Amino acid sequence: MGPIIGMSPDKKAESPGVVAEERAGRQAPWGGAGTLPEAQCGASSPLATRLDQAAADEELTNLNWLHENLLQNFTLGGPGGEAAPGGGGSPLFDIEGEPALGPLASASSSSSGGAGQSGERDSVKSKPPFSFSLLIYMAIEQSPSKSLPVKDIYGWILEHFPYFSSAPTGWKNSVRHNLSLNKCFRKVEKNLGKVNGKGSLWCVDPEYRPNLIQALKKQHFPTAHAFCTPPASPPSASSPPRHLLLQGCSLKESDIDAATAMMLLNSAPGHHADRCGPDSPLDLSRPDSVLGGRRAHRQPRRAGSEGFHSDEDSDAEPDTYPESPEQRRGPHGRPSSSPPPPSLKAPANKRARREAKAELDEELKEAAGSLLHLAGIRTCLEATSKHAARSKKLGRK
DNA sequence: ACTGCAATAAACATTA
DNA sequence: GTAATGTTTATTGCAG
């Protein structure tokens, strides 16, 4: 993964509110006040109280937000379910189950004191810690039908990352660019998913979903890992907020894995059936439901540009697709090196089906295990947040 | 220094 | 004709 937040300095200048703040070391206060770690844990966590405001300002970094975002999602019990059609409804809920507009929205609309109001304002202007690919991925994944038109993707991003509302319109271009260029996203035939309007629906290519998940993990895990191993060196801008250590309930890799596990669950065949069922506009298992030609005749993209690469990735490059473009994007064009999601590959025989099922079971087991683990965390968070609320009440009296 | 990746800009084509 | 959408190319900066 390359730079995630990285924008060229000169380009950054075009992005309102980002440059000066980030350059000056004023870390993007993801979630700022009112966000999970601070608002819900900060008041109660001894660790958090140990953090002075300056440190908090400095350490309220992307991961902070990520942590919140993911946990909120999982608290919900799975993305998509509650989301209004078109990604309109926020799938993000705070840990208490209260609906929240999203990390930034909650930050900007929070009334729970915490950091200064200016900090909250800044948070709105801070660039999301996710690449466009991941933003798109999240938007799509959190849509009920697991497919969104570009417009709705814009909407989702705008809703959850108000930064973009004030950002130059170039980000939309970037979104489209990503959709178009990133192998992870597939265009769905319009008449299947969209009755009218311009443009197509976009969905996540199941083949690359693991890659995206992995990317999502990779993108924040390195810092998340630091939760467990506090840096020996003085806290830097990239060092994790220590207040994320939630009363002995620190975020560990397994926790982040739990986060991705949730997504994995959503990508499980059950979900596939759900999402591509009768009420779903798209059926990814049908090659003809996806417009796949576009990337095939596209020349080898710049080495892996825009794509998430796992080992299987290279195998999936166009070069390895001798078939027609349509077939290339179809589920059957999957590289043999990495077994496809069972739901997407028509089993050649019973054995293949069995193997696929076993693999799926394994995956589900892992996901379930991670979720169980997550449940413990959630309990911890709830306890923490309730304690915080109590403290707050008492403090007011 | 090199390479890969992501972000961004821009031009162009297509479509509603 | 216009705006939205989709595709493609080029450039830049950062990180490994």
Tab-separated table of C-alpha atoms (C1' of nucleotides) in Angstrom:
chain	number	residue	atom	x	y	z
A	1	MET	CA	0.000	0.000	0.000
A	2	GLY	CA	1.246	3.345	-0.814
A	3	PRO	CA	0.364	6.523	0.828
A	4	ILE	CA	-3.041	6.410	2.221
A	5	ILE	CA	-3.589	9.884	3.314
A	6	GLY	CA	-0.794	11.050	1.266
A	7	MET	CA	-1.474	13.785	-1.047
A	8	SER	CA	1.188	15.751	-2.594
A	9	PRO	CA	1.800	18.889	-0.639
A	10	ASP	CA	1.058	21.072	-3.542
A	11	LYS	CA	-2.121	19.231	-4.167
A	12	LYS	CA	-2.983	19.357	-0.575
A	13	ALA	CA	-3.064	23.046	-0.811
A	14	GLU	CA	-6.107	22.617	-2.897
A	15	SER	CA	-7.803	20.622	-0.255
A	16	PRO	CA	-9.365	22.951	2.218
A	17	GLY	CA	-8.418	22.530	5.754
A	18	VAL	CA	-6.055	19.737	5.306
A	19	VAL	CA	-2.741	21.121	4.477
A	20	ALA	CA	-1.965	23.507	7.199
A	21	GLU	CA	-3.460	21.404	9.898
A	22	GLU	CA	-1.773	18.209	8.990
A	23	ARG	CA	1.475	19.812	8.074
A	24	ALA	CA	1.558	21.678	11.315
A	25	GLY	CA	1.246	18.456	13.143
A	26	ARG	CA	-2.292	19.174	14.112
A	27	GLN	CA	-3.451	15.745	13.460
A	28	ALA	CA	-6.682	15.232	11.799
A	29	PRO	CA	-8.913	14.787	14.783
A	30	TRP	CA	-10.735	11.844	13.510
A	31	GLY	CA	-13.769	11.532	15.522
A	32	GLY	CA	-12.556	14.440	17.502
A	33	ALA	CA	-14.856	15.085	20.343
A	34	GLY	CA	-17.668	12.778	20.839
A	35	THR	CA	-16.083	9.952	19.090
A	36	LEU	CA	-15.897	6.636	20.618
A	37	PRO	CA	-12.501	6.497	22.149
A	38	GLU	CA	-12.524	9.879	23.631
A	39	ALA	CA	-16.073	10.514	24.476
A	40	GLN	CA	-16.900	7.081	25.595
A	41	CYS	CA	-13.702	5.850	26.968
A	42	GLY	CA	-11.760	8.927	27.658
A	43	ALA	CA	-13.751	9.991	30.629
A	44	SER	CA	-13.447	6.730	32.323
A	45	SER	CA	-10.240	5.300	31.168
A	46	PRO	CA	-7.320	6.001	33.421
A	47	LEU	CA	-5.154	5.727	30.439
A	48	ALA	CA	-7.166	8.245	28.656
A	49	THR	CA	-7.141	10.661	31.512
A	50	ARG	CA	-3.452	10.398	31.503
A	51	LEU	CA	-3.455	11.853	28.109
A	52	ASP	CA	-3.247	15.538	28.187
A	53	GLN	CA	-5.146	17.531	25.717
A	54	ALA	CA	-2.170	18.170	23.580
A	55	ALA	CA	-1.479	14.538	23.311
A	56	ALA	CA	-5.067	13.927	22.526
A	57	ASP	CA	-4.995	16.439	19.778
A	58	GLU	CA	-1.896	14.931	18.458
A	59	GLU	CA	-2.984	11.402	18.796
A	60	LEU	CA	-6.466	11.673	17.520
A	61	THR	CA	-5.421	10.115	14.360
A	62	ASN	CA	-6.870	8.101	11.658
A	63	LEU	CA	-6.766	4.932	13.550
A	64	ASN	CA	-8.801	6.449	16.243
A	65	TRP	CA	-11.492	7.030	13.760
A	66	LEU	CA	-11.036	3.684	12.225
A	67	HIS	CA	-11.415	1.960	15.483
A	68	GLU	CA	-14.581	3.799	16.109
A	69	ASN	CA	-15.920	3.290	12.679
A	70	LEU	CA	-15.336	-0.373	12.605
A	71	LEU	CA	-16.613	-1.023	16.036
A	72	GLN	CA	-19.655	0.988	15.332
A	73	ASN	CA	-20.301	-1.067	12.334
A	74	PHE	CA	-19.973	-4.246	14.186
A	75	THR	CA	-22.042	-3.130	17.032
A	76	LEU	CA	-24.725	-2.709	14.540
A	77	GLY	CA	-24.539	-6.340	13.831
A	78	GLY	CA	-23.406	-6.105	10.308
A	79	PRO	CA	-23.269	-3.557	7.638
A	80	GLY	CA	-25.994	-3.012	5.199
A	81	GLY	CA	-28.855	-4.243	7.216
A	82	GLU	CA	-29.896	-0.912	8.539
A	83	ALA	CA	-28.667	1.166	5.785
A	84	ALA	CA	-31.278	2.884	3.815
A	85	PRO	CA	-31.421	2.179	0.152
A	86	GLY	CA	-28.784	3.873	-1.781
A	87	GLY	CA	-26.569	4.125	1.219
A	88	GLY	CA	-28.664	6.958	2.442
A	89	GLY	CA	-29.084	5.650	5.915
A	90	SER	CA	-26.042	5.573	7.999
A	91	PRO	CA	-24.891	2.128	8.790
A	92	LEU	CA	-22.712	3.522	11.458
A	93	PHE	CA	-23.987	3.477	14.922
A	94	ASP	CA	-22.337	4.407	18.069
A	95	ILE	CA	-21.502	1.891	20.611
A	96	GLU	CA	-24.672	2.440	22.533
A	97	GLY	CA	-26.698	1.726	19.521
A	98	GLU	CA	-27.536	5.313	18.960
A	99	PRO	CA	-27.607	6.136	15.341
A	100	ALA	CA	-24.835	8.311	14.248
A	101	LEU	CA	-24.210	9.898	10.971
A	102	GLY	CA	-20.746	8.629	10.916
A	103	PRO	CA	-17.392	9.311	12.288
A	104	LEU	CA	-17.175	12.811	11.182
A	105	ALA	CA	-20.752	13.630	11.434
A	106	SER	CA	-20.761	12.415	14.955
A	107	ALA	CA	-17.713	14.421	15.593
A	108	SER	CA	-19.104	17.537	14.161
A	109	SER	CA	-22.484	17.183	15.686
A	110	SER	CA	-21.325	15.939	18.980
A	111	SER	CA	-22.353	17.892	21.976
A	112	SER	CA	-20.294	15.927	24.363
A	113	GLY	CA	-17.683	18.481	25.049
A	114	GLY	CA	-14.409	16.746	24.719
A	115	ALA	CA	-12.073	18.507	22.421
A	116	GLY	CA	-12.663	22.043	21.455
A	117	GLN	CA	-15.246	23.002	18.936
A	118	SER	CA	-12.579	24.151	16.619
A	119	GLY	CA	-11.165	20.698	16.727
A	120	GLU	CA	-14.494	19.343	15.723
A	121	ARG	CA	-14.651	21.681	12.873
A	122	ASP	CA	-11.239	20.603	11.831
A	123	SER	CA	-12.242	17.032	11.899
A	124	VAL	CA	-14.790	17.701	9.275
A	125	LYS	CA	-12.090	18.980	7.084
A	126	SER	CA	-9.707	16.186	7.701
A	127	LYS	CA	-9.042	13.742	5.020
A	128	PRO	CA	-10.305	10.260	5.669
A	129	PRO	CA	-7.675	7.730	6.545
A	130	PHE	CA	-8.859	5.474	3.801
A	131	SER	CA	-7.968	5.304	0.228
A	132	PHE	CA	-10.653	5.967	-2.278
A	133	SER	CA	-10.791	2.320	-3.006
A	134	LEU	CA	-11.647	1.540	0.551
A	135	LEU	CA	-14.115	4.339	0.767
A	136	ILE	CA	-15.866	3.002	-2.253
A	137	TYR	CA	-15.670	-0.455	-0.873
A	138	MET	CA	-17.244	0.580	2.361
A	139	ALA	CA	-19.923	2.510	0.597
A	140	ILE	CA	-20.833	-0.414	-1.560
A	141	GLU	CA	-20.597	-2.936	1.191
A	142	GLN	CA	-22.839	-0.953	3.399
A	143	SER	CA	-25.493	-0.559	0.841
A	144	PRO	CA	-28.377	-2.978	1.156
A	145	SER	CA	-27.940	-4.345	-2.301
A	146	LYS	CA	-24.181	-4.269	-2.130
A	147	SER	CA	-24.190	-2.193	-5.207
A	148	LEU	CA	-24.384	1.488	-5.716
A	149	PRO	CA	-24.450	3.943	-8.532
A	150	VAL	CA	-21.678	6.441	-8.595
A	151	LYS	CA	-23.982	9.073	-7.337
A	152	ASP	CA	-24.804	7.128	-4.246
A	153	ILE	CA	-21.196	6.388	-3.664
A	154	TYR	CA	-20.628	10.096	-3.728
A	155	GLY	CA	-23.464	10.451	-1.325
A	156	TRP	CA	-22.176	7.874	1.054
A	157	ILE	CA	-18.764	9.379	1.102
A	158	LEU	CA	-20.158	12.811	1.593
A	159	GLU	CA	-22.358	11.625	4.352
A	160	HIS	CA	-19.684	9.865	6.252
A	161	PHE	CA	-16.782	12.025	5.345
A	162	PRO	CA	-17.952	15.583	5.311
A	163	TYR	CA	-14.452	16.506	4.453
A	164	PHE	CA	-15.368	15.925	0.887
A	165	SER	CA	-18.233	18.322	0.970
A	166	SER	CA	-15.749	21.104	1.219
A	167	ALA	CA	-13.084	19.409	-0.791
A	168	PRO	CA	-12.486	20.265	-4.386
A	169	THR	CA	-14.688	18.375	-6.742
A	170	GLY	CA	-11.728	16.467	-7.945
A	171	TRP	CA	-12.452	13.756	-5.469
A	172	LYS	CA	-15.414	12.680	-7.511
A	173	ASN	CA	-13.135	12.250	-10.407
A	174	SER	CA	-10.938	10.169	-8.202
A	175	VAL	CA	-13.863	8.051	-7.191
A	176	ARG	CA	-14.805	7.427	-10.756
A	177	HIS	CA	-11.232	6.857	-11.623
A	178	ASN	CA	-11.004	4.283	-8.905
A	179	LEU	CA	-14.175	2.562	-9.896
A	180	SER	CA	-13.061	2.435	-13.412
A	181	LEU	CA	-9.521	1.414	-12.870
A	182	ASN	CA	-9.693	-0.671	-9.778
A	183	LYS	CA	-10.190	-4.296	-10.448
A	184	CYS	CA	-11.973	-4.611	-7.176
A	185	PHE	CA	-15.007	-2.878	-8.512
A	186	ARG	CA	-17.319	-4.076	-11.145
A	187	LYS	CA	-19.948	-2.433	-13.113
A	188	VAL	CA	-23.302	-4.074	-12.986
A	189	GLU	CA	-25.562	-4.098	-15.910
A	190	LYS	CA	-27.939	-1.320	-15.418
A	191	ASN	CA	-31.199	-2.899	-16.317
A	192	LEU	CA	-30.618	-5.440	-13.640
A	193	GLY	CA	-30.038	-3.053	-10.897
A	194	LYS	CA	-31.272	0.259	-11.922
A	195	VAL	CA	-34.485	1.006	-13.624
A	196	ASN	CA	-33.695	4.448	-14.785
A	197	GLY	CA	-31.100	7.071	-14.563
A	198	LYS	CA	-27.675	7.439	-15.920
A	199	GLY	CA	-24.788	5.211	-15.226
A	200	SER	CA	-24.435	1.789	-13.845
A	201	LEU	CA	-24.365	0.188	-10.504
A	202	TRP	CA	-21.049	-0.656	-9.069
A	203	CYS	CA	-20.347	-3.563	-6.870
A	204	VAL	CA	-17.360	-5.134	-5.261
A	205	ASP	CA	-15.857	-7.917	-7.196
A	206	PRO	CA	-16.146	-10.908	-4.873
A	207	GLU	CA	-12.908	-12.093	-6.222
A	208	TYR	CA	-11.183	-9.105	-4.829
A	209	ARG	CA	-13.199	-8.642	-1.714
A	210	PRO	CA	-10.613	-10.458	0.365
A	211	ASN	CA	-8.031	-8.181	-1.080
A	212	LEU	CA	-10.012	-5.172	-0.103
A	213	ILE	CA	-10.549	-6.527	3.323
A	214	GLN	CA	-6.915	-7.203	3.560
A	215	ALA	CA	-6.168	-3.736	2.394
A	216	LEU	CA	-8.536	-2.366	4.933
A	217	LYS	CA	-6.760	-4.350	7.527
A	218	LYS	CA	-3.370	-3.414	6.331
A	219	GLN	CA	-4.265	0.162	6.163
A	220	HIS	CA	-4.842	0.509	9.815
A	221	PHE	CA	-3.484	-2.567	11.378
A	222	PRO	CA	0.105	-1.474	11.598
A	223	THR	CA	-0.947	1.308	13.842
A	224	ALA	CA	-3.471	-0.800	15.574
A	225	HIS	CA	-0.782	-3.213	16.389
A	226	ALA	CA	1.010	-0.468	18.162
A	227	PHE	CA	-1.793	-0.391	20.654
A	228	CYS	CA	-0.403	-3.446	22.204
A	229	THR	CA	3.133	-2.390	21.983
A	230	PRO	CA	3.452	1.166	23.033
A	231	PRO	CA	6.186	2.851	21.133
A	232	ALA	CA	9.456	3.155	22.873
A	233	SER	CA	10.092	6.350	21.087
A	234	PRO	CA	8.245	9.490	21.953
A	235	PRO	CA	4.805	9.671	20.488
A	236	SER	CA	4.816	10.761	16.969
A	237	ALA	CA	2.068	11.865	14.712
A	238	SER	CA	1.636	8.321	13.650
A	239	SER	CA	1.710	6.787	17.037
A	240	PRO	CA	-1.544	5.395	18.191
A	241	PRO	CA	-3.754	7.089	20.661
A	242	ARG	CA	-3.160	5.356	23.844
A	243	HIS	CA	-6.614	6.022	25.061
A	244	LEU	CA	-7.681	3.396	22.687
A	245	LEU	CA	-6.478	0.982	25.200
A	246	LEU	CA	-9.826	0.469	26.650
A	247	GLN	CA	-9.487	-0.513	30.199
A	248	GLY	CA	-7.294	-3.398	29.527
A	249	CYS	CA	-9.245	-4.126	26.465
A	250	SER	CA	-6.804	-3.091	23.862
A	251	LEU	CA	-7.314	-3.452	20.222
A	252	LYS	CA	-5.287	-6.263	18.923
A	253	GLU	CA	-4.858	-7.809	15.586
A	254	SER	CA	-7.562	-10.229	16.341
A	255	ASP	CA	-9.862	-7.347	16.977
A	256	ILE	CA	-9.138	-5.815	13.697
A	257	ASP	CA	-9.562	-9.197	12.234
A	258	ALA	CA	-12.890	-9.322	13.853
A	259	ALA	CA	-13.691	-6.210	12.008
A	260	THR	CA	-12.853	-7.721	8.745
A	261	ALA	CA	-14.529	-10.884	9.798
A	262	MET	CA	-17.746	-9.019	9.836
A	263	MET	CA	-17.220	-8.129	6.286
A	264	LEU	CA	-16.254	-11.627	5.528
A	265	LEU	CA	-19.496	-12.757	6.974
A	266	ASN	CA	-21.243	-10.411	4.725
A	267	SER	CA	-19.472	-11.805	1.799
A	268	ALA	CA	-20.317	-15.324	2.706
A	269	PRO	CA	-22.552	-17.197	0.349
A	270	GLY	CA	-25.454	-16.742	2.629
A	271	HIS	CA	-25.015	-13.128	2.147
A	272	HIS	CA	-24.462	-13.577	-1.463
A	273	ALA	CA	-27.704	-15.278	-1.774
A	274	ASP	CA	-29.191	-12.548	0.240
A	275	ARG	CA	-27.648	-9.804	-1.678
A	276	CYS	CA	-28.116	-11.309	-5.032
A	277	GLY	CA	-31.424	-12.773	-4.263
A	278	PRO	CA	-34.692	-12.041	-5.884
A	279	ASP	CA	-34.868	-8.640	-4.335
A	280	SER	CA	-31.383	-7.872	-5.289
A	281	PRO	CA	-30.659	-6.145	-8.500
A	282	LEU	CA	-27.563	-8.036	-9.272
A	283	ASP	CA	-26.499	-11.548	-9.411
A	284	LEU	CA	-22.804	-11.824	-9.347
A	285	SER	CA	-22.918	-15.465	-9.967
A	286	ARG	CA	-24.197	-14.743	-13.365
A	287	PRO	CA	-21.469	-13.723	-15.678
A	288	ASP	CA	-23.838	-11.821	-17.824
A	289	SER	CA	-24.956	-9.672	-15.008
A	290	VAL	CA	-21.705	-7.880	-14.893
A	291	LEU	CA	-20.292	-5.738	-17.555
A	292	GLY	CA	-16.902	-7.121	-17.708
A	293	GLY	CA	-15.499	-6.150	-20.982
A	294	ARG	CA	-14.211	-2.838	-20.069
A	295	ARG	CA	-11.123	-3.830	-18.206
A	296	ALA	CA	-10.206	-6.702	-20.370
A	297	HIS	CA	-9.338	-4.721	-23.365
A	298	ARG	CA	-7.732	-2.221	-21.172
A	299	GLN	CA	-4.084	-2.700	-21.435
A	300	PRO	CA	-2.213	-4.034	-18.541
A	301	ARG	CA	-2.737	-1.399	-16.074
A	302	ARG	CA	0.319	0.142	-14.723
A	303	ALA	CA	1.737	-2.539	-12.603
A	304	GLY	CA	-1.030	-3.138	-10.224
A	305	SER	CA	-2.238	0.354	-10.299
A	306	GLU	CA	-5.291	0.923	-8.213
A	307	GLY	CA	-5.656	-2.699	-7.518
A	308	PHE	CA	-5.267	-4.545	-4.319
A	309	HIS	CA	-2.837	-7.255	-4.715
A	310	SER	CA	-2.554	-10.451	-3.019
A	311	ASP	CA	-0.684	-13.371	-4.317
A	312	GLU	CA	-3.569	-14.275	-6.427
A	313	ASP	CA	-3.733	-10.885	-7.869
A	314	SER	CA	-1.074	-11.256	-10.414
A	315	ASP	CA	-2.749	-14.329	-11.637
A	316	ALA	CA	-5.845	-12.422	-12.213
A	317	GLU	CA	-4.225	-9.954	-14.454
A	318	PRO	CA	-5.647	-9.665	-17.887
A	319	ASP	CA	-2.745	-11.544	-19.319
A	320	THR	CA	-4.002	-14.627	-17.692
A	321	TYR	CA	-7.386	-14.250	-19.208
A	322	PRO	CA	-7.332	-15.786	-22.562
A	323	GLU	CA	-11.066	-15.686	-22.786
A	324	SER	CA	-13.148	-12.924	-24.102
A	325	PRO	CA	-13.474	-9.806	-22.067
A	326	GLU	CA	-16.898	-10.831	-20.879
A	327	GLN	CA	-15.602	-14.099	-19.657
A	328	ARG	CA	-12.572	-12.527	-18.186
A	329	ARG	CA	-14.577	-10.673	-15.674
A	330	GLY	CA	-16.872	-13.478	-15.088
A	331	PRO	CA	-16.627	-15.723	-12.093
A	332	HIS	CA	-15.261	-18.491	-14.153
A	333	GLY	CA	-12.272	-16.548	-15.160
A	334	ARG	CA	-10.945	-16.876	-11.716
A	335	PRO	CA	-7.376	-17.866	-11.307
A	336	SER	CA	-6.856	-21.333	-10.149
A	337	SER	CA	-4.213	-20.397	-7.665
A	338	SER	CA	-6.724	-18.942	-5.323
A	339	PRO	CA	-9.900	-20.822	-4.817
A	340	PRO	CA	-12.844	-18.662	-5.588
A	341	PRO	CA	-15.657	-18.015	-3.232
A	342	PRO	CA	-17.795	-21.097	-3.458
A	343	SER	CA	-20.810	-19.128	-4.296
A	344	LEU	CA	-19.216	-17.699	-7.323
A	345	LYS	CA	-17.765	-20.689	-8.915
A	346	ALA	CA	-19.919	-23.348	-10.306
A	347	PRO	CA	-18.469	-26.472	-8.753
A	348	ALA	CA	-17.180	-28.834	-11.292
A	349	ASN	CA	-18.151	-31.761	-9.239
A	350	LYS	CA	-19.244	-32.885	-5.856
A	351	ARG	CA	-15.778	-32.935	-4.511
A	352	ALA	CA	-15.161	-29.432	-5.529
A	353	ARG	CA	-18.389	-28.470	-3.880
A	354	ARG	CA	-17.388	-30.231	-0.725
A	355	GLU	CA	-14.049	-28.540	-0.665
A	356	ALA	CA	-15.612	-25.232	-1.279
A	357	LYS	CA	-18.049	-25.827	1.488
A	358	ALA	CA	-15.322	-26.872	3.847
A	359	GLU	CA	-13.433	-23.779	3.028
A	360	LEU	CA	-16.448	-21.685	3.559
A	361	ASP	CA	-17.131	-23.336	6.868
A	362	GLU	CA	-13.607	-22.630	7.886
A	363	GLU	CA	-13.976	-19.055	6.942
A	364	LEU	CA	-17.212	-18.736	8.787
A	365	LYS	CA	-15.726	-20.366	11.810
A	366	GLU	CA	-12.925	-17.907	11.866
A	367	ALA	CA	-15.291	-15.075	11.381
A	368	ALA	CA	-17.518	-16.310	14.127
A	369	GLY	CA	-14.575	-16.698	16.418
A	370	SER	CA	-13.483	-13.209	15.681
A	371	LEU	CA	-16.944	-11.925	16.278
A	372	LEU	CA	-17.110	-13.657	19.573
A	373	HIS	CA	-13.903	-12.016	20.444
A	374	LEU	CA	-15.298	-8.768	19.285
A	375	ALA	CA	-18.310	-9.254	21.447
A	376	GLY	CA	-16.058	-9.170	24.420
A	377	ILE	CA	-14.644	-5.938	23.255
A	378	ARG	CA	-17.980	-4.499	22.715
A	379	THR	CA	-18.995	-5.400	26.183
A	380	CYS	CA	-15.926	-3.686	27.372
A	381	LEU	CA	-16.723	-0.652	25.330
A	382	GLU	CA	-20.260	-0.548	26.526
A	383	ALA	CA	-19.172	-0.794	30.083
A	384	THR	CA	-16.687	1.893	29.484
A	385	SER	CA	-19.056	4.179	27.765
A	386	LYS	CA	-21.731	3.671	30.359
A	387	HIS	CA	-19.243	4.406	33.007
A	388	ALA	CA	-18.293	7.514	31.136
A	389	ALA	CA	-21.890	8.552	30.896
A	390	ARG	CA	-22.350	8.011	34.585
A	391	SER	CA	-19.275	9.985	35.385
A	392	LYS	CA	-20.520	12.724	33.197
A	393	LYS	CA	-23.873	12.796	34.893
A	394	LEU	CA	-22.317	12.889	38.270
A	395	GLY	CA	-19.987	15.551	37.138
A	396	ARG	CA	-22.849	17.695	36.056
A	397	LYS	CA	-24.577	17.395	39.391
B	1	DA	C1'	18.051	5.216	-6.191
B	2	DC	C1'	14.441	2.427	-7.521
B	3	DT	C1'	9.856	0.746	-7.556
B	4	DG	C1'	5.028	0.370	-6.509
B	5	DC	C1'	1.019	2.524	-5.116
B	6	DA	C1'	-2.389	6.053	-4.416
B	7	DA	C1'	-4.050	10.596	-5.366
B	8	DT	C1'	-4.969	13.956	-8.544
B	9	DA	C1'	-5.756	16.309	-12.858
B	10	DA	C1'	-7.206	16.389	-17.294
B	11	DA	C1'	-8.915	15.026	-21.715
B	12	DC	C1'	-12.129	12.548	-24.070
B	13	DA	C1'	-16.169	9.518	-25.033
B	14	DT	C1'	-20.661	7.989	-23.952
B	15	DT	C1'	-25.215	8.403	-22.292
B	16	DA	C1'	-29.527	10.199	-20.240
C	1	DG	C1'	-26.735	21.219	-25.361
C	2	DT	C1'	-25.729	19.926	-20.802
C	3	DA	C1'	-24.475	17.275	-17.045
C	4	DA	C1'	-23.362	12.944	-15.297
C	5	DT	C1'	-20.852	9.068	-15.987
C	6	DG	C1'	-17.037	6.197	-17.570
C	7	DT	C1'	-12.279	5.531	-19.525
C	8	DT	C1'	-7.687	6.570	-20.112
C	9	DT	C1'	-3.293	8.824	-19.609
C	10	DA	C1'	0.009	11.468	-17.193
C	11	DT	C1'	2.049	13.385	-13.198
C	12	DT	C1'	3.355	13.691	-8.502
C	13	DG	C1'	4.650	12.306	-3.879
C	14	DC	C1'	5.267	8.949	-0.398
C	15	DA	C1'	6.730	4.605	1.474
C	16	DG	C1'	9.132	0.330	1.292
